Amino acid sequence: MLTKFESKSNRVKGLAFHPQRPWILTSLHNGVIQLWDYRMGTLLERFDEHDGPVRGIDFHHVQPLLVSGGDDYRIKVWDYKLRRCLFTLLGHLDYIRTVNFHGEYPWVVSASDDQTIRIWNWQSRSCVSVLTGHNHYVMCASFHPQDDLIVSASLDQTVRVWDITGLRKKTVRGPPVAIGTHITSSSLQELGASSTSASSVVSRVNADLFGGNDAIVKYVLEGHDRGVNWASFHPTLPLVISGADDRQVKLWRMNETKAWEVDTMRGHSNNVSCVVFHPKHELIVSNSEDRSIRVWDISKRLGVQTFRRENDRFWILAAHPVQNLLAAGHDSGMIVFKLERERPAFGSHLDTLFYVKDRYLRIHEYSTRRDLPMLSLRRPTGHAQNGVCAGPRSLEYNTMNPSEHNVILFSQQDGGSFELLVFPGDVIASNQQGESSDLKRGLALSAVFLSRNRFAVLDKNRQIIIKDLNNEKRKSVPPPNPSTDCMFFAGTSGRLLLRTDDRVMLFEPQSRRVLAELQVARIKYVIWNQDCSRVALLSKHGITIASRDLEQLCSVTETVRVKGGGWDDRIFLYTTLNHVKYCLTNGDTGIIRTLDVPVYITRANQKQLYCLDRELKHCILSVDNTEAVFKLALEDKNYLEVMNMIKHSKLCGKAIIVYLQEKGYPEVALHFVDDLQTRFKLALACGNIEVAMNTAYEIGDDECWHRLGMEALRQGNHQVVEMSYQRTKNFERLSFLYLLTGNIEKLRKMLKIAEMRRDIMGRFHNSLFLGDATERTRVLEEAGQSPLAYVTAVSHGMLEEAGRIKELLQSAGRPIPIVLHNSQLMQPPTPILRSDNWPLLAIPKSTFRNSYEDQSEHGDTVDHTSSPGWDADLDLDEHDVKVDEVEAESDEVGGWGEDLDIDDAANEDADYASSNLKADEAVSRTYIVPVAGICPENRWCKNSAHAADHAAAGSFGSSMNYLNRQISIVNFSPMRGRFLVLHAASKSSVPGLPLSSSYEIAMLRDGNVANGSCFPRIANSMPQLIDALRNSYRLFQKGNFQASRERFHHILRCIPLIIAESRSHANEVGFSSILFSFPLVCLVI
């Protein structure tokens, strides 16, 4: 049994699969109905309106409806899209056991403990028929998939088959013609109306009491000794299966005239709760209160499989109408499972696909689409004939033997077995068919080809057996790890991939060496690319891409199961349950398309995927891998190809924008967006002031102008900064900007503006920036600060103004402040540079543009006239307006002058910015900011695999990982102090200039900063540890065991973080084995 999904909940009494979607309904004993997505393993919805247990549940085949019946005697019809109950059907007088939708008509059949079966019309919300005849609880009732039949089971020990043809004719085709409107006489019309009305009332009462003649009992199946709990139809054959409290499962057959018992299947040790037919195979599945699920063969009437739970009794079974899925409800939840694997066994080589179908090894040619059987396989023995584990699990083709075809089929029969098929290379061309007598067989846990004429077998004793193509043993090699349970092809001759629980090893049987190993979750499939330079290791929920020597390149984790994959050059395409995705060797992934049903990739060729579905049908999927090719070209720095794809491909979406931002190409992402906010952020990220300013005009948000001013200030373009401050009316920043640039004329305007706005602090600051002591004195006096005004006037030599203020203070009776004789005049600082604009921080050309221009100079495929550079190639002029035009536009729409009511301010500012823009661009080319290098800490972690270097760099996590893998340290708490010492000793701090931060210098072992492979100086050294060891020996000899033990522990913590500078030091580290005994001796003493 292959468990696909399992839930934990209260006792499950009802189950129902959705016909199309991966949903399952569960009705619980506590009255809750749960809607699960068994593919994703998530709870979608809960419905809780029943009072008491809900025993019956079902999905409608087409409409978004579900029906439920519970112990509150009510049937509820729900709309799962609206997530509410639509209406309630009342009529039953006792517990409702099951409910079931009809596949074609708007009917619902329900079975109840009131000994009746009712058929409801859910459109008219009424009961259309009551089926009576059982004299005990009716445990279940359901419609036949095609015929007008109902089967019911009751505790009266009978199974009844009901014929509802009369109900269909009456309800679907309308009333008889006799009670129509063909009566012409008025007296006959009145008489007919009255008689019809009376007869309808009588028939309705009789139907409620005794059951109508719309549904009649066709067969009564008697044979069980105790009450029958379940009965169900076969979907296509005239068969009925039933399970009862007598612990038996009975199979019944019926024809047009009679029904009879075919056989009885015994094996359950308690009441049989439910029994159903398998949807795909001729099997019967039953569960019981004996905590088991049993699978029976219909033809042989024998039990073929048994699954048990230790503590949970099973109550209900459900079979998916289309897929090979079953579900079982028990005391603590439910499980969704399969009886067999549906993955086809196949292997692909060049233009040919080898696969197994209907006991034949078949080939399929991709180019001609020719498909034909090549070899007849032996008939499965034992339980495999019944459809359970019938086919081979895997197929391995020998790609190293060009002279003939060699195929190994591996299956789970007899605990694991293989079949070796050998046939000539011209068999495919001649359409000849071999015989199954040529097969070589054997028992094994795994089998894989090793070379042209050798294959390896992992036998039951976990030994690797090397055999030739005659299935004769040539050599026996023990695996390096005793827990090896599977082998895979290693991409080249003479090597094997061995799988253990948590890793994969590259093993060479000839030399018995492990060449490499990779720690990865339990893998299931190995897929090599065309030249065997890359390999994809597929596990249940993950993919690991590695090189030929098993060096991990990337790893991807999925939330759903990974079904298969294939290589398209350097792109690995793989399928999950519902998607086709891609994975690159740098770890980039993405979704290409969705899938309706799971498929298995056999070959990937450009934009086509050749696949096999679970029915072993060939299908070709068209895929668009433009996004993957774009990312691959970006990784390869093939910028010409990137620009061509941008021009001619339809790459869009937030995912590609975020990807370009993360990779450091915001200037490329800028041309994929139309959203103004995103475009503005990208323009600031790549330093494009013009685009950012045009976008800010369109947005009209003060926050955008503020951010634009910050970026322009970083680049030194104070004209754009001035415009940003004007748009946001940030007067304080604007005044300070004029102070720094020495623009005295505009500072006077700012003083006038502050006076018009009655801004006292603004007037004071601007007068202070201008050095206007008279204005400053006036502002202080108007603000009521006469003493400060007197001090300012005296300090600046304005004696007349000081005398006037002194008289005012004396008349007001206020004290005269004392003015210090050593006071100095406050004058504004002189600007360092009084030019029109500062030297701008040059934004260097992007790598794309430089590469494109280089390829344009040396290549013949570039049109110089139409594509002069990156900007023209991406049509920047269509979106971005020149700064002169933007400023002119800002003058037309109003701005500085209109906002502040100053006649000539706006025009002067705009003319001032426009006249100096070209000068700014010329100056911007004079200075290029240096590119930031790699910090020493990153270089240490990248170039070293020693834990001490990582600890010195501050990467404690990676240092602990190395120590755990190298010497299996688990508890790192005692090592915390040593880590901090190494990190602190790897740098020195040098004081900087006043008002600036200190400068950190990395302490290197070789002392050469320019060396690209330099490493940090480590605080611990071998001479220090040897001296500490001698001191510890002395303390031990003196009997000071406590201090000696602490010294020994200190030395032991330092040893893993020692870097041996010479071979002699490396040999001296070996004394650590002696140290382990000393702390123990000290502790005992």
mmCIF file with all atom_site columns, N, CA and C in Angstrom, residues 121-175:
data_model
loop_
_atom_site.group_PDB
_atom_site.id
_atom_site.type_symbol
_atom_site.label_atom_id
_atom_site.label_alt_id
_atom_site.label_comp_id
_atom_site.label_asym_id
_atom_site.label_entity_id
_atom_site.label_seq_id
_atom_site.pdbx_PDB_ins_code
_atom_site.Cartn_x
_atom_site.Cartn_y
_atom_site.Cartn_z
_atom_site.occupancy
_atom_site.B_iso_or_equiv
_atom_site.pdbx_formal_charge
_atom_site.auth_seq_id
_atom_site.auth_comp_id
_atom_site.auth_asym_id
_atom_site.auth_atom_id
_atom_site.pdbx_PDB_model_num
ATOM 1   N N  . ASN A 1 121 ? -35.452 14.814  -4.972  1.00 0.00 ? 121 ASN A N  1
ATOM 2   C CA . ASN A 1 121 ? -35.116 15.696  -6.075  1.00 0.00 ? 121 ASN A CA 1
ATOM 3   C C  . ASN A 1 121 ? -34.528 16.969  -5.471  1.00 0.00 ? 121 ASN A C  1
ATOM 4   N N  . TRP A 1 122 ? -33.205 17.157  -5.633  1.00 0.00 ? 122 TRP A N  1
ATOM 5   C CA . TRP A 1 122 ? -32.584 18.301  -4.970  1.00 0.00 ? 122 TRP A CA 1
ATOM 6   C C  . TRP A 1 122 ? -32.873 19.620  -5.679  1.00 0.00 ? 122 TRP A C  1
ATOM 7   N N  . GLN A 1 123 ? -33.413 19.536  -6.910  1.00 0.00 ? 123 GLN A N  1
ATOM 8   C CA . GLN A 1 123 ? -33.808 20.784  -7.577  1.00 0.00 ? 123 GLN A CA 1
ATOM 9   C C  . GLN A 1 123 ? -35.145 21.290  -7.049  1.00 0.00 ? 123 GLN A C  1
ATOM 10  N N  . SER A 1 124 ? -36.107 20.380  -6.946  1.00 0.00 ? 124 SER A N  1
ATOM 11  C CA . SER A 1 124 ? -37.415 20.782  -6.384  1.00 0.00 ? 124 SER A CA 1
ATOM 12  C C  . SER A 1 124 ? -37.455 20.689  -4.871  1.00 0.00 ? 124 SER A C  1
ATOM 13  N N  . ARG A 1 125 ? -36.403 20.121  -4.272  1.00 0.00 ? 125 ARG A N  1
ATOM 14  C CA . ARG A 1 125 ? -36.266 20.019  -2.821  1.00 0.00 ? 125 ARG A CA 1
ATOM 15  C C  . ARG A 1 125 ? -37.416 19.220  -2.212  1.00 0.00 ? 125 ARG A C  1
ATOM 16  N N  . SER A 1 126 ? -37.727 18.111  -2.837  1.00 0.00 ? 126 SER A N  1
ATOM 17  C CA . SER A 1 126 ? -38.841 17.284  -2.363  1.00 0.00 ? 126 SER A CA 1
ATOM 18  C C  . SER A 1 126 ? -38.470 15.819  -2.494  1.00 0.00 ? 126 SER A C  1
ATOM 19  N N  . CYS A 1 127 ? -39.196 14.980  -1.753  1.00 0.00 ? 127 CYS A N  1
ATOM 20  C CA . CYS A 1 127 ? -39.007 13.540  -1.815  1.00 0.00 ? 127 CYS A CA 1
ATOM 21  C C  . CYS A 1 127 ? -39.872 12.992  -2.951  1.00 0.00 ? 127 CYS A C  1
ATOM 22  N N  . VAL A 1 128 ? -39.280 12.271  -3.881  1.00 0.00 ? 128 VAL A N  1
ATOM 23  C CA . VAL A 1 128 ? -40.017 11.760  -5.035  1.00 0.00 ? 128 VAL A CA 1
ATOM 24  C C  . VAL A 1 128 ? -40.378 10.295  -4.880  1.00 0.00 ? 128 VAL A C  1
ATOM 25  N N  . SER A 1 129 ? -39.717 9.578   -3.951  1.00 0.00 ? 129 SER A N  1
ATOM 26  C CA . SER A 1 129 ? -40.067 8.172   -3.781  1.00 0.00 ? 129 SER A CA 1
ATOM 27  C C  . SER A 1 129 ? -39.541 7.680   -2.441  1.00 0.00 ? 129 SER A C  1
ATOM 28  N N  . VAL A 1 130 ? -40.310 6.748   -1.856  1.00 0.00 ? 130 VAL A N  1
ATOM 29  C CA . VAL A 1 130 ? -39.923 6.104   -0.612  1.00 0.00 ? 130 VAL A CA 1
ATOM 30  C C  . VAL A 1 130 ? -39.897 4.604   -0.867  1.00 0.00 ? 130 VAL A C  1
ATOM 31  N N  . LEU A 1 131 ? -38.763 3.966   -0.625  1.00 0.00 ? 131 LEU A N  1
ATOM 32  C CA . LEU A 1 131 ? -38.595 2.540   -0.869  1.00 0.00 ? 131 LEU A CA 1
ATOM 33  C C  . LEU A 1 131 ? -38.663 1.819   0.462   1.00 0.00 ? 131 LEU A C  1
ATOM 34  N N  . THR A 1 132 ? -39.678 1.012   0.626   1.00 0.00 ? 132 THR A N  1
ATOM 35  C CA . THR A 1 132 ? -39.866 0.250   1.855   1.00 0.00 ? 132 THR A CA 1
ATOM 36  C C  . THR A 1 132 ? -39.790 -1.233  1.545   1.00 0.00 ? 132 THR A C  1
ATOM 37  N N  . GLY A 1 133 ? -39.391 -2.012  2.522   1.00 0.00 ? 133 GLY A N  1
ATOM 38  C CA . GLY A 1 133 ? -39.270 -3.455  2.346   1.00 0.00 ? 133 GLY A CA 1
ATOM 39  C C  . GLY A 1 133 ? -38.322 -4.056  3.353   1.00 0.00 ? 133 GLY A C  1
ATOM 40  N N  . HIS A 1 134 ? -37.285 -3.335  3.729   1.00 0.00 ? 134 HIS A N  1
ATOM 41  C CA . HIS A 1 134 ? -36.384 -3.819  4.776   1.00 0.00 ? 134 HIS A CA 1
ATOM 42  C C  . HIS A 1 134 ? -37.095 -3.743  6.129   1.00 0.00 ? 134 HIS A C  1
ATOM 43  N N  . ASN A 1 135 ? -36.823 -4.701  6.995   1.00 0.00 ? 135 ASN A N  1
ATOM 44  C CA . ASN A 1 135 ? -37.429 -4.701  8.321   1.00 0.00 ? 135 ASN A CA 1
ATOM 45  C C  . ASN A 1 135 ? -36.401 -4.481  9.424   1.00 0.00 ? 135 ASN A C  1
ATOM 46  N N  . HIS A 1 136 ? -35.285 -3.857  9.078   1.00 0.00 ? 136 HIS A N  1
ATOM 47  C CA . HIS A 1 136 ? -34.291 -3.452  10.073  1.00 0.00 ? 136 HIS A CA 1
ATOM 48  C C  . HIS A 1 136 ? -33.551 -2.234  9.501   1.00 0.00 ? 136 HIS A C  1
ATOM 49  N N  . TYR A 1 137 ? -32.577 -1.738  10.255  1.00 0.00 ? 137 TYR A N  1
ATOM 50  C CA . TYR A 1 137 ? -31.841 -0.566  9.806   1.00 0.00 ? 137 TYR A CA 1
ATOM 51  C C  . TYR A 1 137 ? -31.299 -0.785  8.399   1.00 0.00 ? 137 TYR A C  1
ATOM 52  N N  . VAL A 1 138 ? -31.451 0.235   7.532   1.00 0.00 ? 138 VAL A N  1
ATOM 53  C CA . VAL A 1 138 ? -30.848 0.209   6.198   1.00 0.00 ? 138 VAL A CA 1
ATOM 54  C C  . VAL A 1 138 ? -29.488 0.886   6.320   1.00 0.00 ? 138 VAL A C  1
ATOM 55  N N  . MET A 1 139 ? -28.441 0.097   6.128   1.00 0.00 ? 139 MET A N  1
ATOM 56  C CA . MET A 1 139 ? -27.084 0.585   6.403   1.00 0.00 ? 139 MET A CA 1
ATOM 57  C C  . MET A 1 139 ? -26.479 1.358   5.240   1.00 0.00 ? 139 MET A C  1
ATOM 58  N N  . CYS A 1 140 ? -26.896 1.057   4.005   1.00 0.00 ? 140 CYS A N  1
ATOM 59  C CA . CYS A 1 140 ? -26.349 1.810   2.875   1.00 0.00 ? 140 CYS A CA 1
ATOM 60  C C  . CYS A 1 140 ? -27.279 1.662   1.684   1.00 0.00 ? 140 CYS A C  1
ATOM 61  N N  . ALA A 1 141 ? -27.219 2.605   0.770   1.00 0.00 ? 141 ALA A N  1
ATOM 62  C CA . ALA A 1 141 ? -27.956 2.579   -0.491  1.00 0.00 ? 141 ALA A CA 1
ATOM 63  C C  . ALA A 1 141 ? -27.221 3.458   -1.481  1.00 0.00 ? 141 ALA A C  1
ATOM 64  N N  . SER A 1 142 ? -27.122 2.997   -2.752  1.00 0.00 ? 142 SER A N  1
ATOM 65  C CA . SER A 1 142 ? -26.409 3.757   -3.772  1.00 0.00 ? 142 SER A CA 1
ATOM 66  C C  . SER A 1 142 ? -26.979 3.434   -5.140  1.00 0.00 ? 142 SER A C  1
ATOM 67  N N  . PHE A 1 143 ? -26.821 4.382   -6.084  1.00 0.00 ? 143 PHE A N  1
ATOM 68  C CA . PHE A 1 143 ? -27.267 4.216   -7.453  1.00 0.00 ? 143 PHE A CA 1
ATOM 69  C C  . PHE A 1 143 ? -26.257 3.377   -8.234  1.00 0.00 ? 143 PHE A C  1
ATOM 70  N N  . HIS A 1 144 ? -26.757 2.706   -9.282  1.00 0.00 ? 144 HIS A N  1
ATOM 71  C CA . HIS A 1 144 ? -25.885 2.030   -10.227 1.00 0.00 ? 144 HIS A CA 1
ATOM 72  C C  . HIS A 1 144 ? -25.249 3.079   -11.139 1.00 0.00 ? 144 HIS A C  1
ATOM 73  N N  . PRO A 1 145 ? -23.976 2.899   -11.550 1.00 0.00 ? 145 PRO A N  1
ATOM 74  C CA . PRO A 1 145 ? -23.324 3.922   -12.389 1.00 0.00 ? 145 PRO A CA 1
ATOM 75  C C  . PRO A 1 145 ? -24.017 4.157   -13.726 1.00 0.00 ? 145 PRO A C  1
ATOM 76  N N  . GLN A 1 146 ? -24.640 3.106   -14.346 1.00 0.00 ? 146 GLN A N  1
ATOM 77  C CA . GLN A 1 146 ? -25.273 3.285   -15.655 1.00 0.00 ? 146 GLN A CA 1
ATOM 78  C C  . GLN A 1 146 ? -26.764 2.940   -15.658 1.00 0.00 ? 146 GLN A C  1
ATOM 79  N N  . ASP A 1 147 ? -27.151 1.871   -14.993 1.00 0.00 ? 147 ASP A N  1
ATOM 80  C CA . ASP A 1 147 ? -28.519 1.375   -15.092 1.00 0.00 ? 147 ASP A CA 1
ATOM 81  C C  . ASP A 1 147 ? -29.422 2.022   -14.058 1.00 0.00 ? 147 ASP A C  1
ATOM 82  N N  . ASP A 1 148 ? -30.726 1.813   -14.253 1.00 0.00 ? 148 ASP A N  1
ATOM 83  C CA . ASP A 1 148 ? -31.736 2.348   -13.324 1.00 0.00 ? 148 ASP A CA 1
ATOM 84  C C  . ASP A 1 148 ? -31.906 1.371   -12.169 1.00 0.00 ? 148 ASP A C  1
ATOM 85  N N  . LEU A 1 149 ? -30.874 1.246   -11.358 1.00 0.00 ? 149 LEU A N  1
ATOM 86  C CA . LEU A 1 149 ? -30.881 0.301   -10.250 1.00 0.00 ? 149 LEU A CA 1
ATOM 87  C C  . LEU A 1 149 ? -30.344 0.979   -8.993  1.00 0.00 ? 149 LEU A C  1
ATOM 88  N N  . ILE A 1 150 ? -30.801 0.457   -7.858  1.00 0.00 ? 150 ILE A N  1
ATOM 89  C CA . ILE A 1 150 ? -30.302 0.866   -6.540  1.00 0.00 ? 150 ILE A CA 1
ATOM 90  C C  . ILE A 1 150 ? -30.012 -0.404  -5.758  1.00 0.00 ? 150 ILE A C  1
ATOM 91  N N  . VAL A 1 151 ? -28.881 -0.424  -5.079  1.00 0.00 ? 151 VAL A N  1
ATOM 92  C CA . VAL A 1 151 ? -28.554 -1.538  -4.199  1.00 0.00 ? 151 VAL A CA 1
ATOM 93  C C  . VAL A 1 151 ? -28.569 -1.022  -2.768  1.00 0.00 ? 151 VAL A C  1
ATOM 94  N N  . SER A 1 152 ? -29.112 -1.860  -1.858  1.00 0.00 ? 152 SER A N  1
ATOM 95  C CA . SER A 1 152 ? -29.200 -1.487  -0.455  1.00 0.00 ? 152 SER A CA 1
ATOM 96  C C  . SER A 1 152 ? -28.838 -2.679  0.406   1.00 0.00 ? 152 SER A C  1
ATOM 97  N N  . ALA A 1 153 ? -28.291 -2.403  1.577   1.00 0.00 ? 153 ALA A N  1
ATOM 98  C CA . ALA A 1 153 ? -27.928 -3.426  2.549   1.00 0.00 ? 153 ALA A CA 1
ATOM 99  C C  . ALA A 1 153 ? -28.547 -3.073  3.885   1.00 0.00 ? 153 ALA A C  1
ATOM 100 N N  . SER A 1 154 ? -28.976 -4.084  4.605   1.00 0.00 ? 154 SER A N  1
ATOM 101 C CA . SER A 1 154 ? -29.709 -3.858  5.839   1.00 0.00 ? 154 SER A CA 1
ATOM 102 C C  . SER A 1 154 ? -29.272 -4.868  6.886   1.00 0.00 ? 154 SER A C  1
ATOM 103 N N  . LEU A 1 155 ? -29.544 -4.519  8.124   1.00 0.00 ? 155 LEU A N  1
ATOM 104 C CA . LEU A 1 155 ? -29.281 -5.443  9.218   1.00 0.00 ? 155 LEU A CA 1
ATOM 105 C C  . LEU A 1 155 ? -30.295 -6.575  9.285   1.00 0.00 ? 155 LEU A C  1
ATOM 106 N N  . ASP A 1 156 ? -31.274 -6.608  8.356   1.00 0.00 ? 156 ASP A N  1
ATOM 107 C CA . ASP A 1 156 ? -32.181 -7.757  8.284   1.00 0.00 ? 156 ASP A CA 1
ATOM 108 C C  . ASP A 1 156 ? -31.567 -8.921  7.514   1.00 0.00 ? 156 ASP A C  1
ATOM 109 N N  . GLN A 1 157 ? -30.226 -8.848  7.281   1.00 0.00 ? 157 GLN A N  1
ATOM 110 C CA . GLN A 1 157 ? -29.418 -9.903  6.666   1.00 0.00 ? 157 GLN A CA 1
ATOM 111 C C  . GLN A 1 157 ? -29.654 -10.054 5.170   1.00 0.00 ? 157 GLN A C  1
ATOM 112 N N  . THR A 1 158 ? -30.223 -9.041  4.521   1.00 0.00 ? 158 THR A N  1
ATOM 113 C CA . THR A 1 158 ? -30.491 -9.113  3.089   1.00 0.00 ? 158 THR A CA 1
ATOM 114 C C  . THR A 1 158 ? -29.856 -7.950  2.362   1.00 0.00 ? 158 THR A C  1
ATOM 115 N N  . VAL A 1 159 ? -29.609 -8.210  1.086   1.00 0.00 ? 159 VAL A N  1
ATOM 116 C CA . VAL A 1 159 ? -29.196 -7.170  0.141   1.00 0.00 ? 159 VAL A CA 1
ATOM 117 C C  . VAL A 1 159 ? -30.272 -7.096  -0.921  1.00 0.00 ? 159 VAL A C  1
ATOM 118 N N  . ARG A 1 160 ? -30.786 -5.906  -1.172  1.00 0.00 ? 160 ARG A N  1
ATOM 119 C CA . ARG A 1 160 ? -31.871 -5.743  -2.146  1.00 0.00 ? 160 ARG A CA 1
ATOM 120 C C  . ARG A 1 160 ? -31.398 -4.875  -3.304  1.00 0.00 ? 160 ARG A C  1
ATOM 121 N N  . VAL A 1 161 ? -31.821 -5.299  -4.509  1.00 0.00 ? 161 VAL A N  1
ATOM 122 C CA . VAL A 1 161 ? -31.571 -4.525  -5.722  1.00 0.00 ? 161 VAL A CA 1
ATOM 123 C C  . VAL A 1 161 ? -32.912 -4.009  -6.201  1.00 0.00 ? 161 VAL A C  1
ATOM 124 N N  . TRP A 1 162 ? -33.044 -2.708  -6.348  1.00 0.00 ? 162 TRP A N  1
ATOM 125 C CA . TRP A 1 162 ? -34.300 -2.044  -6.679  1.00 0.00 ? 162 TRP A CA 1
ATOM 126 C C  . TRP A 1 162 ? -34.237 -1.550  -8.123  1.00 0.00 ? 162 TRP A C  1
ATOM 127 N N  . ASP A 1 163 ? -35.371 -1.687  -8.810  1.00 0.00 ? 163 ASP A N  1
ATOM 128 C CA . ASP A 1 163 ? -35.510 -1.187  -10.180 1.00 0.00 ? 163 ASP A CA 1
ATOM 129 C C  . ASP A 1 163 ? -36.290 0.115   -10.133 1.00 0.00 ? 163 ASP A C  1
ATOM 130 N N  . ILE A 1 164 ? -35.665 1.197   -10.584 1.00 0.00 ? 164 ILE A N  1
ATOM 131 C CA . ILE A 1 164 ? -36.310 2.522   -10.537 1.00 0.00 ? 164 ILE A CA 1
ATOM 132 C C  . ILE A 1 164 ? -36.613 3.024   -11.938 1.00 0.00 ? 164 ILE A C  1
ATOM 133 N N  . THR A 1 165 ? -36.853 2.087   -12.866 1.00 0.00 ? 165 THR A N  1
ATOM 134 C CA . THR A 1 165 ? -37.193 2.502   -14.230 1.00 0.00 ? 165 THR A CA 1
ATOM 135 C C  . THR A 1 165 ? -38.499 3.283   -14.253 1.00 0.00 ? 165 THR A C  1
ATOM 136 N N  . GLY A 1 166 ? -39.485 2.823   -13.452 1.00 0.00 ? 166 GLY A N  1
ATOM 137 C CA . GLY A 1 166 ? -40.763 3.539   -13.404 1.00 0.00 ? 166 GLY A CA 1
ATOM 138 C C  . GLY A 1 166 ? -40.619 4.947   -12.891 1.00 0.00 ? 166 GLY A C  1
ATOM 139 N N  . LEU A 1 167 ? -39.763 5.136   -11.920 1.00 0.00 ? 167 LEU A N  1
ATOM 140 C CA . LEU A 1 167 ? -39.555 6.485   -11.391 1.00 0.00 ? 167 LEU A CA 1
ATOM 141 C C  . LEU A 1 167 ? -38.893 7.375   -12.433 1.00 0.00 ? 167 LEU A C  1
ATOM 142 N N  . ARG A 1 168 ? -37.960 6.826   -13.184 1.00 0.00 ? 168 ARG A N  1
ATOM 143 C CA . ARG A 1 168 ? -37.325 7.624   -14.232 1.00 0.00 ? 168 ARG A CA 1
ATOM 144 C C  . ARG A 1 168 ? -38.313 8.039   -15.297 1.00 0.00 ? 168 ARG A C  1
ATOM 145 N N  . LYS A 1 169 ? -39.170 7.093   -15.725 1.00 0.00 ? 169 LYS A N  1
ATOM 146 C CA . LYS A 1 169 ? -40.157 7.425   -16.754 1.00 0.00 ? 169 LYS A CA 1
ATOM 147 C C  . LYS A 1 169 ? -41.154 8.445   -16.256 1.00 0.00 ? 169 LYS A C  1
ATOM 148 N N  . LYS A 1 170 ? -41.527 8.298   -15.016 1.00 0.00 ? 170 LYS A N  1
ATOM 149 C CA . LYS A 1 170 ? -42.518 9.216   -14.470 1.00 0.00 ? 170 LYS A CA 1
ATOM 150 C C  . LYS A 1 170 ? -41.937 10.615  -14.242 1.00 0.00 ? 170 LYS A C  1
ATOM 151 N N  . THR A 1 171 ? -40.763 10.670  -13.742 1.00 0.00 ? 171 THR A N  1
ATOM 152 C CA . THR A 1 171 ? -40.193 11.961  -13.352 1.00 0.00 ? 171 THR A CA 1
ATOM 153 C C  . THR A 1 171 ? -39.531 12.682  -14.513 1.00 0.00 ? 171 THR A C  1
ATOM 154 N N  . VAL A 1 172 ? -38.823 11.929  -15.338 1.00 0.00 ? 172 VAL A N  1
ATOM 155 C CA . VAL A 1 172 ? -38.041 12.560  -16.400 1.00 0.00 ? 172 VAL A CA 1
ATOM 156 C C  . VAL A 1 172 ? -38.889 12.869  -17.614 1.00 0.00 ? 172 VAL A C  1
ATOM 157 N N  . ARG A 1 173 ? -39.771 11.948  -18.009 1.00 0.00 ? 173 ARG A N  1
ATOM 158 C CA . ARG A 1 173 ? -40.545 12.125  -19.234 1.00 0.00 ? 173 ARG A CA 1
ATOM 159 C C  . ARG A 1 173 ? -41.873 12.836  -19.009 1.00 0.00 ? 173 ARG A C  1
ATOM 160 N N  . GLY A 1 174 ? -42.291 13.127  -17.828 1.00 0.00 ? 174 GLY A N  1
ATOM 161 C CA . GLY A 1 174 ? -43.528 13.844  -17.577 1.00 0.00 ? 174 GLY A CA 1
ATOM 162 C C  . GLY A 1 174 ? -44.695 12.929  -17.294 1.00 0.00 ? 174 GLY A C  1
ATOM 163 N N  . PRO A 1 175 ? -45.872 13.479  -16.974 1.00 0.00 ? 175 PRO A N  1
ATOM 164 C CA . PRO A 1 175 ? -47.061 12.684  -16.626 1.00 0.00 ? 175 PRO A CA 1
ATOM 165 C C  . PRO A 1 175 ? -47.680 12.042  -17.855 1.00 0.00 ? 175 PRO A C  1
#
